[in-house]
mmCIF file of C-alpha atoms in Angstrom:
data_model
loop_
_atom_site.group_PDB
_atom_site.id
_atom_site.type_symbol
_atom_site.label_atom_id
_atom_site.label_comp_id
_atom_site.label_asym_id
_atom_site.label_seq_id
_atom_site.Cartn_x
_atom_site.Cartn_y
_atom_site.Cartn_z
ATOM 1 C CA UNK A 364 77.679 -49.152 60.022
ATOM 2 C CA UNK A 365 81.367 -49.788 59.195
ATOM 3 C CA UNK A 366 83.378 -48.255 55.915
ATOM 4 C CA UNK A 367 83.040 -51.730 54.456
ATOM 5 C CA UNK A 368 79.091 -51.593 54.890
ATOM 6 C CA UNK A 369 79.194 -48.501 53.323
ATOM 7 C CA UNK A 370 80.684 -50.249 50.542
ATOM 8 C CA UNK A 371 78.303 -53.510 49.858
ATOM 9 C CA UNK A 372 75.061 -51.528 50.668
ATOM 10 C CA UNK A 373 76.531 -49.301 47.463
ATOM 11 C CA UNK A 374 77.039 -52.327 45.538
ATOM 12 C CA UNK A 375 73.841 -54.171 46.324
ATOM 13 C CA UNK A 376 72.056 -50.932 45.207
ATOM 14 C CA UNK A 377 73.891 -50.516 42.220
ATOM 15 C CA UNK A 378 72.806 -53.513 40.605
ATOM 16 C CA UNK A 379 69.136 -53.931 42.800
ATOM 17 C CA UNK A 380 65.858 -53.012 41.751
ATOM 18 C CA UNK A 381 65.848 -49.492 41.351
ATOM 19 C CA UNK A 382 69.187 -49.506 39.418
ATOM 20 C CA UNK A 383 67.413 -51.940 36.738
ATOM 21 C CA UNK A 384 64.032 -49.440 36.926
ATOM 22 C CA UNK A 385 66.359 -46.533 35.693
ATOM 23 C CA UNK A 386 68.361 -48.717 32.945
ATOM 24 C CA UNK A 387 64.883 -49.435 31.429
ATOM 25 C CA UNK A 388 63.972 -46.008 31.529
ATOM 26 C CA UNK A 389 67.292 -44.538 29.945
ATOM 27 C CA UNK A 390 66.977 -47.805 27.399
ATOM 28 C CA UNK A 391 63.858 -45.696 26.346
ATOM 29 C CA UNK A 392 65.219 -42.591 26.191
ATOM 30 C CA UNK A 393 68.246 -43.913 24.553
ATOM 31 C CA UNK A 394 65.675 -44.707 21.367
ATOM 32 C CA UNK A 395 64.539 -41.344 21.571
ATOM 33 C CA UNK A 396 67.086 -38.545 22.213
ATOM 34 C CA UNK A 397 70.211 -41.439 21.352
ATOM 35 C CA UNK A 398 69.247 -42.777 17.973
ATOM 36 C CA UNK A 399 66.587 -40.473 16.751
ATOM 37 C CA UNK A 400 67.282 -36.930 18.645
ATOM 38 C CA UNK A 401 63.986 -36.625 19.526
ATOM 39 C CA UNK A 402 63.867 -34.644 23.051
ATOM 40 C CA UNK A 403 61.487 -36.637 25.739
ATOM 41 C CA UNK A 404 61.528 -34.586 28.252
ATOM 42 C CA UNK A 405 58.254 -37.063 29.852
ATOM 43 C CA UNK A 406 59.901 -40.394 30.304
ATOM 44 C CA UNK A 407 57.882 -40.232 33.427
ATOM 45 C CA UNK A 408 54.467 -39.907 32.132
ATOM 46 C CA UNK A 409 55.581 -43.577 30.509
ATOM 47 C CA UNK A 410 56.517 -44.591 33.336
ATOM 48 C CA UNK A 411 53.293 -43.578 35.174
ATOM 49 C CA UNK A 412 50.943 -45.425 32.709
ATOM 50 C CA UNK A 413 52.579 -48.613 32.777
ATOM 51 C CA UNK A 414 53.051 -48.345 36.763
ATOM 52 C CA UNK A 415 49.428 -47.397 37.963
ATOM 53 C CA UNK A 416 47.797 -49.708 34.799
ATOM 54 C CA UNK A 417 49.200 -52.690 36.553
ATOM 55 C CA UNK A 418 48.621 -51.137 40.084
ATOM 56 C CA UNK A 419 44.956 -49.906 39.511
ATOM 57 C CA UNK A 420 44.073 -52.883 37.343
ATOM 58 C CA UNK A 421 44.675 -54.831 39.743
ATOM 59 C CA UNK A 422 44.059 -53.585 42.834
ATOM 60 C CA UNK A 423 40.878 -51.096 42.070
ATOM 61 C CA UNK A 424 39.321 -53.281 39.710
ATOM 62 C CA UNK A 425 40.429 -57.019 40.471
ATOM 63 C CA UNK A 426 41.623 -57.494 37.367
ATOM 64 C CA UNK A 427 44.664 -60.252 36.065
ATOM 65 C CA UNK A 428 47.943 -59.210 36.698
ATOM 66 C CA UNK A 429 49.238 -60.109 33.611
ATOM 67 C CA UNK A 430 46.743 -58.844 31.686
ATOM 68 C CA UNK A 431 47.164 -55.768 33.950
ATOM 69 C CA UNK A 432 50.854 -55.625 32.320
ATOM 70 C CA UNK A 433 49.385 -55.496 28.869
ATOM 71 C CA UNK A 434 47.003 -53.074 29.435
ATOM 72 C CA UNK A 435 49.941 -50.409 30.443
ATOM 73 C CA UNK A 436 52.087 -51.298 27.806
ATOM 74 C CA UNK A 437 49.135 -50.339 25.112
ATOM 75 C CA UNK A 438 48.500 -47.922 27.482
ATOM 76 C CA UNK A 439 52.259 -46.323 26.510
ATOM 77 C CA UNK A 440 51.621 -46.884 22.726
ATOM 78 C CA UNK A 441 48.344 -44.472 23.067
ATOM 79 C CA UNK A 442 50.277 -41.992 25.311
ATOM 80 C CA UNK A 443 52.897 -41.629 22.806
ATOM 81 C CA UNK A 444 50.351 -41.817 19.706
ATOM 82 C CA UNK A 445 49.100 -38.532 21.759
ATOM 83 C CA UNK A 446 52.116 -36.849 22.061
ATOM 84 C CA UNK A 447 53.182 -37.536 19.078
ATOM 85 C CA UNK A 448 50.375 -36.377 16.551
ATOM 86 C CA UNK A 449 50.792 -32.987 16.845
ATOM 87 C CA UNK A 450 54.297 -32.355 17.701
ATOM 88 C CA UNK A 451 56.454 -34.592 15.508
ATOM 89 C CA UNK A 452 55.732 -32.462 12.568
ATOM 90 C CA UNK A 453 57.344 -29.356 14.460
ATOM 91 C CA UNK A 454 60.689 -28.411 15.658
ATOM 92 C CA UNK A 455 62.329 -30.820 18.373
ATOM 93 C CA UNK A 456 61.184 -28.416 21.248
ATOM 94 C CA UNK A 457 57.752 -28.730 20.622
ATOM 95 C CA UNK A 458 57.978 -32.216 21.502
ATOM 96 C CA UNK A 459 59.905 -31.328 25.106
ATOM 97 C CA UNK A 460 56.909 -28.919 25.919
ATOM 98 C CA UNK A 461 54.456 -31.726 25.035
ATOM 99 C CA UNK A 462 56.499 -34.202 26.989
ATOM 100 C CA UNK A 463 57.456 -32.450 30.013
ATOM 101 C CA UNK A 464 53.856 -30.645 30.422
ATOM 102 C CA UNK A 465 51.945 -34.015 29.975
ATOM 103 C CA UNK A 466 54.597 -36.145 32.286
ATOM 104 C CA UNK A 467 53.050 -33.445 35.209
ATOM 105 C CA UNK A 468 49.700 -33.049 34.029
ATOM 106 C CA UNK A 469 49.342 -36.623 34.431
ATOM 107 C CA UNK A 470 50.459 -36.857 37.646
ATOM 108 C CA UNK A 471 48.344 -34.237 39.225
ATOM 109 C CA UNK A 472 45.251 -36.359 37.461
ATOM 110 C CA UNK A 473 46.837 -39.661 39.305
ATOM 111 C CA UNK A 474 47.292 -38.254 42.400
ATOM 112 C CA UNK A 475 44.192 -36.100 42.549
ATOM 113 C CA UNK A 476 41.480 -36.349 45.833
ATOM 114 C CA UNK A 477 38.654 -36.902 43.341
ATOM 115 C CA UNK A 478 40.169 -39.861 42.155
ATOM 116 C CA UNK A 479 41.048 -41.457 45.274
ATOM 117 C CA UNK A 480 38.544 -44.271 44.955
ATOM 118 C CA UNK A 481 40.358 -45.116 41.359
ATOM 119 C CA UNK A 482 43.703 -44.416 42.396
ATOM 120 C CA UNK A 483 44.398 -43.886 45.754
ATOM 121 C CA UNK A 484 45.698 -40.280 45.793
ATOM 122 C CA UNK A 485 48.716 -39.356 46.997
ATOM 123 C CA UNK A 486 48.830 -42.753 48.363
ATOM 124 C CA UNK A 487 48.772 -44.225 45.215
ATOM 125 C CA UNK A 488 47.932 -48.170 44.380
ATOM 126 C CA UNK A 489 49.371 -51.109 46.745
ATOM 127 C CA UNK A 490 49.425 -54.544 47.461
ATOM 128 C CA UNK A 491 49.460 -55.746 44.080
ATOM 129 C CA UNK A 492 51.860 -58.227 43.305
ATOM 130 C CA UNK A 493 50.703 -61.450 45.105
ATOM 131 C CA UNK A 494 50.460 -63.635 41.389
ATOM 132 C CA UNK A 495 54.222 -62.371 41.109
ATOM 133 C CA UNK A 496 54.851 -63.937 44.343
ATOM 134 C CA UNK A 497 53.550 -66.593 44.351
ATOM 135 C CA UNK A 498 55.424 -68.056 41.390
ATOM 136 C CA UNK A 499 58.848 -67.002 42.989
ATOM 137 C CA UNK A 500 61.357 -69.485 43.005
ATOM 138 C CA UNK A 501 63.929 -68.090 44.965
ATOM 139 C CA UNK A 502 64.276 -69.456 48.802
ATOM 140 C CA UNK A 503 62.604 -67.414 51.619
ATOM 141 C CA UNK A 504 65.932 -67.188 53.059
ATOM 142 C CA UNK A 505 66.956 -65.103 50.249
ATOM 143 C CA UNK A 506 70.566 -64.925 48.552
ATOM 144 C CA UNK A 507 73.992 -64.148 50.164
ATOM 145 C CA UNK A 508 76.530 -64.546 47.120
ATOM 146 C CA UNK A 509 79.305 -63.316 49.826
ATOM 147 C CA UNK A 510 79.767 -59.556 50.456
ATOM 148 C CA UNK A 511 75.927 -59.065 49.131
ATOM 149 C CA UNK A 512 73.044 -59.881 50.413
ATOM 150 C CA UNK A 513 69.527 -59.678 48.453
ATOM 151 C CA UNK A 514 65.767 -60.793 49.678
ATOM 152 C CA UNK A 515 64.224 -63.343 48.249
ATOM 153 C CA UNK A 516 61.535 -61.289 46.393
ATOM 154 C CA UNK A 517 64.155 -58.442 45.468
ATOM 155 C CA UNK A 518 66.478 -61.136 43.895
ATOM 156 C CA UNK A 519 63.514 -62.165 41.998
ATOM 157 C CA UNK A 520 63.048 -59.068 40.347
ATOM 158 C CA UNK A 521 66.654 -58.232 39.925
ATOM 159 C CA UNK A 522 66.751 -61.361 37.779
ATOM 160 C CA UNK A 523 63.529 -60.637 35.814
ATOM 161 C CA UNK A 524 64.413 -57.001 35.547
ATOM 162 C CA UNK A 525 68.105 -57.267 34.179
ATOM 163 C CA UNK A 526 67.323 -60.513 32.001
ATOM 164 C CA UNK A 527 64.663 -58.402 30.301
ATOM 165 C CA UNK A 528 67.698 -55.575 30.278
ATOM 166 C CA UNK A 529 69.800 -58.141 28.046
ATOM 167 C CA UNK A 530 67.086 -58.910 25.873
ATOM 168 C CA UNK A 531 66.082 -55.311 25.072
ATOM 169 C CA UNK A 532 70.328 -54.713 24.667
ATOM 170 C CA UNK A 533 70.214 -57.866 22.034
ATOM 171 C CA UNK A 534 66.844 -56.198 20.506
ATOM 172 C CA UNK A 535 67.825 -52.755 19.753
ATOM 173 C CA UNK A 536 71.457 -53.983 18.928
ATOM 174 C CA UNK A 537 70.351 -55.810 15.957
ATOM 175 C CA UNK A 538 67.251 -53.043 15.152
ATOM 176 C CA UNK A 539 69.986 -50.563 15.037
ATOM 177 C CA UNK A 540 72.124 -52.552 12.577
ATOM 178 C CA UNK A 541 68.846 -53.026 10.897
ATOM 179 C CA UNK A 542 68.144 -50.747 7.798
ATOM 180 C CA UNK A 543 65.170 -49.091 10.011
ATOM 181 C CA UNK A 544 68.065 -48.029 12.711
ATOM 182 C CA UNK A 545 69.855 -46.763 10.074
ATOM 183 C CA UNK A 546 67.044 -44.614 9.352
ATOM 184 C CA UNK A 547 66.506 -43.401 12.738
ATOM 185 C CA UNK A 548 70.346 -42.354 12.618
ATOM 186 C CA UNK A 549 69.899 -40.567 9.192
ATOM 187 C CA UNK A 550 67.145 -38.405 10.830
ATOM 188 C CA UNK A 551 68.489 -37.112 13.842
ATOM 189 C CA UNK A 552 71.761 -35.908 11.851
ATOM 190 C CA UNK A 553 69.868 -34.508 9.032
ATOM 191 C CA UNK A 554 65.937 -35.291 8.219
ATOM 192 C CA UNK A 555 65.575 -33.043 5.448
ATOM 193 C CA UNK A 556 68.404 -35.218 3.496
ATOM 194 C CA UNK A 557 66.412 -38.660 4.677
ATOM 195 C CA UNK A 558 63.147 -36.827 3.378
ATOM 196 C CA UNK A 559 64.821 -36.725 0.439
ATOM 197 C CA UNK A 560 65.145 -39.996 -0.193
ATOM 198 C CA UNK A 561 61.600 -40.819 -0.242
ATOM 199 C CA UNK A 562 61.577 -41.721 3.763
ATOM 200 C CA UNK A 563 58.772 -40.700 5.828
ATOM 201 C CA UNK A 564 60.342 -39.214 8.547
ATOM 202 C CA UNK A 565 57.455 -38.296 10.782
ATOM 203 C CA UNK A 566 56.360 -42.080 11.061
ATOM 204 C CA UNK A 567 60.222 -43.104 11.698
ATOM 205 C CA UNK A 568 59.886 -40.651 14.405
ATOM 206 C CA UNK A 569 56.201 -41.866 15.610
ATOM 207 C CA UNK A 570 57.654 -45.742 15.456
ATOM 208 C CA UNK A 571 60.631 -44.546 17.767
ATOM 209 C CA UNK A 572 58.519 -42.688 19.789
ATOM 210 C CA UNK A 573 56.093 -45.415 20.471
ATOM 211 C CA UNK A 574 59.306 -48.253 20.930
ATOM 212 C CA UNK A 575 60.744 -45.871 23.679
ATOM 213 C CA UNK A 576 57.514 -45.218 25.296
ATOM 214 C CA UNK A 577 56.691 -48.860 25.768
ATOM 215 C CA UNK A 578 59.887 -49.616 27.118
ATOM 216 C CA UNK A 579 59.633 -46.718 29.297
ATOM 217 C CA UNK A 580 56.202 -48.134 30.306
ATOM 218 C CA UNK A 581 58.203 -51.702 31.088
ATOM 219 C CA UNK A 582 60.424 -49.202 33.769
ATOM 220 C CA UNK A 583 57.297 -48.654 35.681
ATOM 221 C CA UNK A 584 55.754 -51.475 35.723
ATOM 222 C CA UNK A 585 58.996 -52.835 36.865
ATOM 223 C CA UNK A 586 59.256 -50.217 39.679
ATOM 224 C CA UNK A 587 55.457 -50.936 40.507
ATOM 225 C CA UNK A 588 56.131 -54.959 41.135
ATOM 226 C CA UNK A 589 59.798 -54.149 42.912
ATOM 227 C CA UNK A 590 58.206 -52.271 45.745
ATOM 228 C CA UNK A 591 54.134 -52.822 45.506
ATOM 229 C CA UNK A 592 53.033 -49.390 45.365
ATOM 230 C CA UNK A 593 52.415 -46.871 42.269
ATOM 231 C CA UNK A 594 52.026 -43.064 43.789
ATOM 232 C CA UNK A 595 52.456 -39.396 42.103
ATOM 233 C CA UNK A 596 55.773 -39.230 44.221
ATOM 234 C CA UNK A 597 57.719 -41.820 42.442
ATOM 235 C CA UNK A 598 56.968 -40.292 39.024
ATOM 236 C CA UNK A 599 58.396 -36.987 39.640
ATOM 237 C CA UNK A 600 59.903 -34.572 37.181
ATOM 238 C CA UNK A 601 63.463 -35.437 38.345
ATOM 239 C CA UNK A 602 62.433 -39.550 37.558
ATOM 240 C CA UNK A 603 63.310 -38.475 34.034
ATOM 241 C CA UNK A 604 66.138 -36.703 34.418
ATOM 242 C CA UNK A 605 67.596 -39.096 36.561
ATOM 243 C CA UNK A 606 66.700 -41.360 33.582
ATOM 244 C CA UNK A 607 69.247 -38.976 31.219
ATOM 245 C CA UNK A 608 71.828 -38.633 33.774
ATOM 246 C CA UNK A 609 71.758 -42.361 33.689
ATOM 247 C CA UNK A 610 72.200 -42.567 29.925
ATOM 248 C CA UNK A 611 74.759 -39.471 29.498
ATOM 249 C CA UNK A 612 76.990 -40.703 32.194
ATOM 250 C CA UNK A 613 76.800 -44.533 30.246
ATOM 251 C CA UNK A 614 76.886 -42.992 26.503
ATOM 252 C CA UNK A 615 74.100 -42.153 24.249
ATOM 253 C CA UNK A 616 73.237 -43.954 21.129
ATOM 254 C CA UNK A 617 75.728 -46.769 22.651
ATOM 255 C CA UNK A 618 73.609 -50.579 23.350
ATOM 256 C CA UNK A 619 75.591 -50.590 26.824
ATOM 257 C CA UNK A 620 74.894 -47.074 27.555
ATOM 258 C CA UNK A 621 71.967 -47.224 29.745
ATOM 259 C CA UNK A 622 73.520 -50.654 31.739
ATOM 260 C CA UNK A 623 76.657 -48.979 32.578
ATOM 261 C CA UNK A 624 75.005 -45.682 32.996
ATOM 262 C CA UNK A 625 72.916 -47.057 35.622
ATOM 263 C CA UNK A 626 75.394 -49.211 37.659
ATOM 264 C CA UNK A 627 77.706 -46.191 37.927
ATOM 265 C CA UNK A 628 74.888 -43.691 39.010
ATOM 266 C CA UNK A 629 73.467 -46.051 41.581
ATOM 267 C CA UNK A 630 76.543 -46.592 43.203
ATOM 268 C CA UNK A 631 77.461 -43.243 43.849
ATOM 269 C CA UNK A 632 73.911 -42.086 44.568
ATOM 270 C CA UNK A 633 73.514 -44.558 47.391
ATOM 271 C CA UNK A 634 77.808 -44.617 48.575
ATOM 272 C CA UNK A 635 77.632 -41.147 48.532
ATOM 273 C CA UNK A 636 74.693 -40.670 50.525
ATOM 274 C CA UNK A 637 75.590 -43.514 53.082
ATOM 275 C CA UNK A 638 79.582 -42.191 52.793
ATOM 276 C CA UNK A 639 78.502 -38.610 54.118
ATOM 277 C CA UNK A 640 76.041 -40.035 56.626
ATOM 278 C CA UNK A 641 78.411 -42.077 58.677
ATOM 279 C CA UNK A 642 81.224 -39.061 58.008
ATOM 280 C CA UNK A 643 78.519 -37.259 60.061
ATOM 281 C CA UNK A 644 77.883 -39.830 62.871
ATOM 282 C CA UNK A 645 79.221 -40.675 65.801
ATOM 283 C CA UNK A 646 81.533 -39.070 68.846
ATOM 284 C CA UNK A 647 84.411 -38.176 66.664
ATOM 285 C CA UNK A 648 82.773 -37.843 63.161
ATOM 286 C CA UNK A 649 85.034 -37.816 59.873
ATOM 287 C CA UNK A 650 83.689 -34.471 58.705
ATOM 288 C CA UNK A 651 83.266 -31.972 61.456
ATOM 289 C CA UNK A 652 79.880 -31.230 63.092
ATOM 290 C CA UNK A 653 81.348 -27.047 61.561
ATOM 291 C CA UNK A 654 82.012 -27.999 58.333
ATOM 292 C CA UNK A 655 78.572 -30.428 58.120
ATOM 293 C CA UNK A 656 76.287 -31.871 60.381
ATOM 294 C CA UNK A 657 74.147 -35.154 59.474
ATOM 295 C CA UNK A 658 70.970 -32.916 58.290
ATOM 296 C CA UNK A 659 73.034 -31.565 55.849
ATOM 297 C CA UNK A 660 74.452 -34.998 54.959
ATOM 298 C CA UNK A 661 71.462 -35.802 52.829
ATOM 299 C CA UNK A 662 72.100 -33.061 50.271
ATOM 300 C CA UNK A 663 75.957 -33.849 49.573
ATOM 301 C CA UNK A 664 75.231 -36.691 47.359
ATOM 302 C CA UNK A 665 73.081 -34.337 45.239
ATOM 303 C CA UNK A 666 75.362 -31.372 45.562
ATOM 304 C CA UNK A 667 78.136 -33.808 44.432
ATOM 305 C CA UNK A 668 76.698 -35.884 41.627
ATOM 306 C CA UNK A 669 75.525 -32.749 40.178
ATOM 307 C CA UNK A 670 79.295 -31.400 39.601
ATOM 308 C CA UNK A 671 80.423 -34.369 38.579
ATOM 309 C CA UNK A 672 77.561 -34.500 35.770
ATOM 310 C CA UNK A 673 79.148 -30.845 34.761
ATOM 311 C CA UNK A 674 82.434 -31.825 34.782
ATOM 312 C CA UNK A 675 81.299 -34.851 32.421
ATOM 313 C CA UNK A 676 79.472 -32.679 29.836
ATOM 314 C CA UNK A 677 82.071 -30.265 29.781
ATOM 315 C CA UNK A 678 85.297 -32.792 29.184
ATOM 316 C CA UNK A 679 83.337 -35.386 28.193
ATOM 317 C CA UNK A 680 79.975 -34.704 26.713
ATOM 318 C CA UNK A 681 79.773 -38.579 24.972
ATOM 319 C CA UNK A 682 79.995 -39.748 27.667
ATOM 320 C CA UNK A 683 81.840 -43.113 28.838
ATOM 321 C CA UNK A 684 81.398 -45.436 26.073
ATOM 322 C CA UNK A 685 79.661 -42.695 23.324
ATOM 323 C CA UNK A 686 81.060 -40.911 20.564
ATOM 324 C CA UNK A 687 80.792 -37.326 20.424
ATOM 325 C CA UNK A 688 79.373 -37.114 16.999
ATOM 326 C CA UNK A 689 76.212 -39.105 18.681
ATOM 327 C CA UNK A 690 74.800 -36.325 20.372
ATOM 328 C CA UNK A 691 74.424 -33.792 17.187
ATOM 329 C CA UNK A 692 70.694 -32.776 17.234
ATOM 330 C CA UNK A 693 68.795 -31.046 14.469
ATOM 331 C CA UNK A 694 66.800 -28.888 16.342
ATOM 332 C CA UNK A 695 64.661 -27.572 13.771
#
């Protein structure tokens, strides 16, 4: 693989599938901990329900995939109705216990042995997305628009998943500017004062709550039709905080947040990883086999991302397009 390789693979997964799964996911979060300051710490558990709906719908039971689709994003709306009864009374950590607990509890119920019939385990669900392609239009051949490449079924996606991006970025550009946004603002700088002016705060926070969560639920059912498989793995605890780093790099509480969140943190996942693995390869490597060999390759794009997330919420907390004043939480 040359430098320039390098290069367009980074590209080409900076705006694929997988870069449009995590923009819908920090689109979610943005609703929560961006406009209202509540603390999801579960975007995952969303995630999960809307993924292995479609997948076990589908696959397990024979049912329609596009009724499948419904079915997880109702399936969201319950999951947050859930959460949300008994901890959006409480102070703002209650909710991250709730979240973060239930995000793993229901994975370990997913991916459980006793299941396996349902939900295949570890495995997960497969083989689900023949109605999606059937009705795709792009050529077998699939797409060269010059230094990029894309299959035909992964360009398909990429142009469902990021046309549903701009129509969520028109939506909750306009909500926001709508007296209800306003409200959500109101709360996370200071509920008491919006309680005061006859709001109900605790269904502001249940409607934002549920809003997120279905959008969240959109991520993986997204993810589910991208690659046709649902399992625990892909629903990990790190899915959500790759979801934040996504949406503090891009700017929370900012429409373009997420989008620009996610191009930038797909780009340097992938170049970084491919960057260090052919610095590693080869007779006469770039980085010396005593300094790093190709194992230890893998980690540097981790190891690296991570200091350049510290170095952002220390100098730069808003993030690229934010405002600092965004990110004040009432944690009470």
């Amino acid at each position: 693989m040359s430098w320039f390789e390098v290069l367009t693979n980074a590209i080409e997964q900076a705006v694929g599938p997988q870069a449009v799964v995590y923009c819908l996911a920090a689109i979610g979060l943005n609703i929560h901990f961006g406009y209202t300051g509540l603390l999801n710490f579960g975007q995952a558990a969303f995630m999960m329900v809307g993924g292995y709906a479609v997948g076990a719908l589908v696959q397990t039971w024979g049912q329609n995939l596009w009724l499948s689709i419904l079915v997880g994003l109702l399936a969201a709306v319950v999951l947050a109705l859930i959460l949300g009864v008994p901890t959006l009374r409480l102070r703002a950590d209650y909710l991250a216990i709730a979240t973060i607990a239930a995000a793993e509890a229901l994975r370990q119920i997913l991916g459980a042995a006793s299941l396996n019939d349902q939900f295949g385990g570890q495995d997960g669900r497969f083989g689900f997305t023949e109605a999606l392609r059937d009705i795709n239009p792009i050529p077998e051949g699939g797409v060269d628009l010059g230094i990029i490449q894309f299959r035909s079924y992964d360009f398909f996606i990429m142009l469902i998943g990021w046309v549903l991006v701009a129509l969520l970025c028109v939506f909750i550009y306009l909500l926001m500017r709508s007296p209800w946004g306003r409200v959500l603002k109101g709360i996370r700088e200071d509920e008491d004062a919006v309680r005061s002016l006859g709001k109900n705060v605790y269904s502001y926070k249940m409607q934002a709550l549920v809003l997120g969560g279905v959008i969240g639920a959109m991520a993986g059912i997204m993810s589910g039709l991208a690659t046709s498989n649902v399992a625990p793995s892909d629903f990990a605890t790190d899915t959500t905080f790759f979801a934040y780093t996504v949406l503090l790099i891009g700017g929370a509480a900012r429409v373009l947040g997420p989008v620009l969140g996610a191009l930038i943190f797909w780009f340097f996942l992938n170049g970084l990883d491919l960057f260090f693995g052919k610095a590693t390869s080869g007779q006469d490597p770039l980085i010396p086999s005593a300094i790093m060999d190709s194992n230890q390759a893998s980690l540097m794009r981790l190891i690296v991302l991570g200091l350049v997330l510290m170095l952002i919420m220390i100098y730069r907390p808003q993030g690229i397009l934010g405002d600092r004043r965004e990110l004040a939480i009432d944690g009470r």
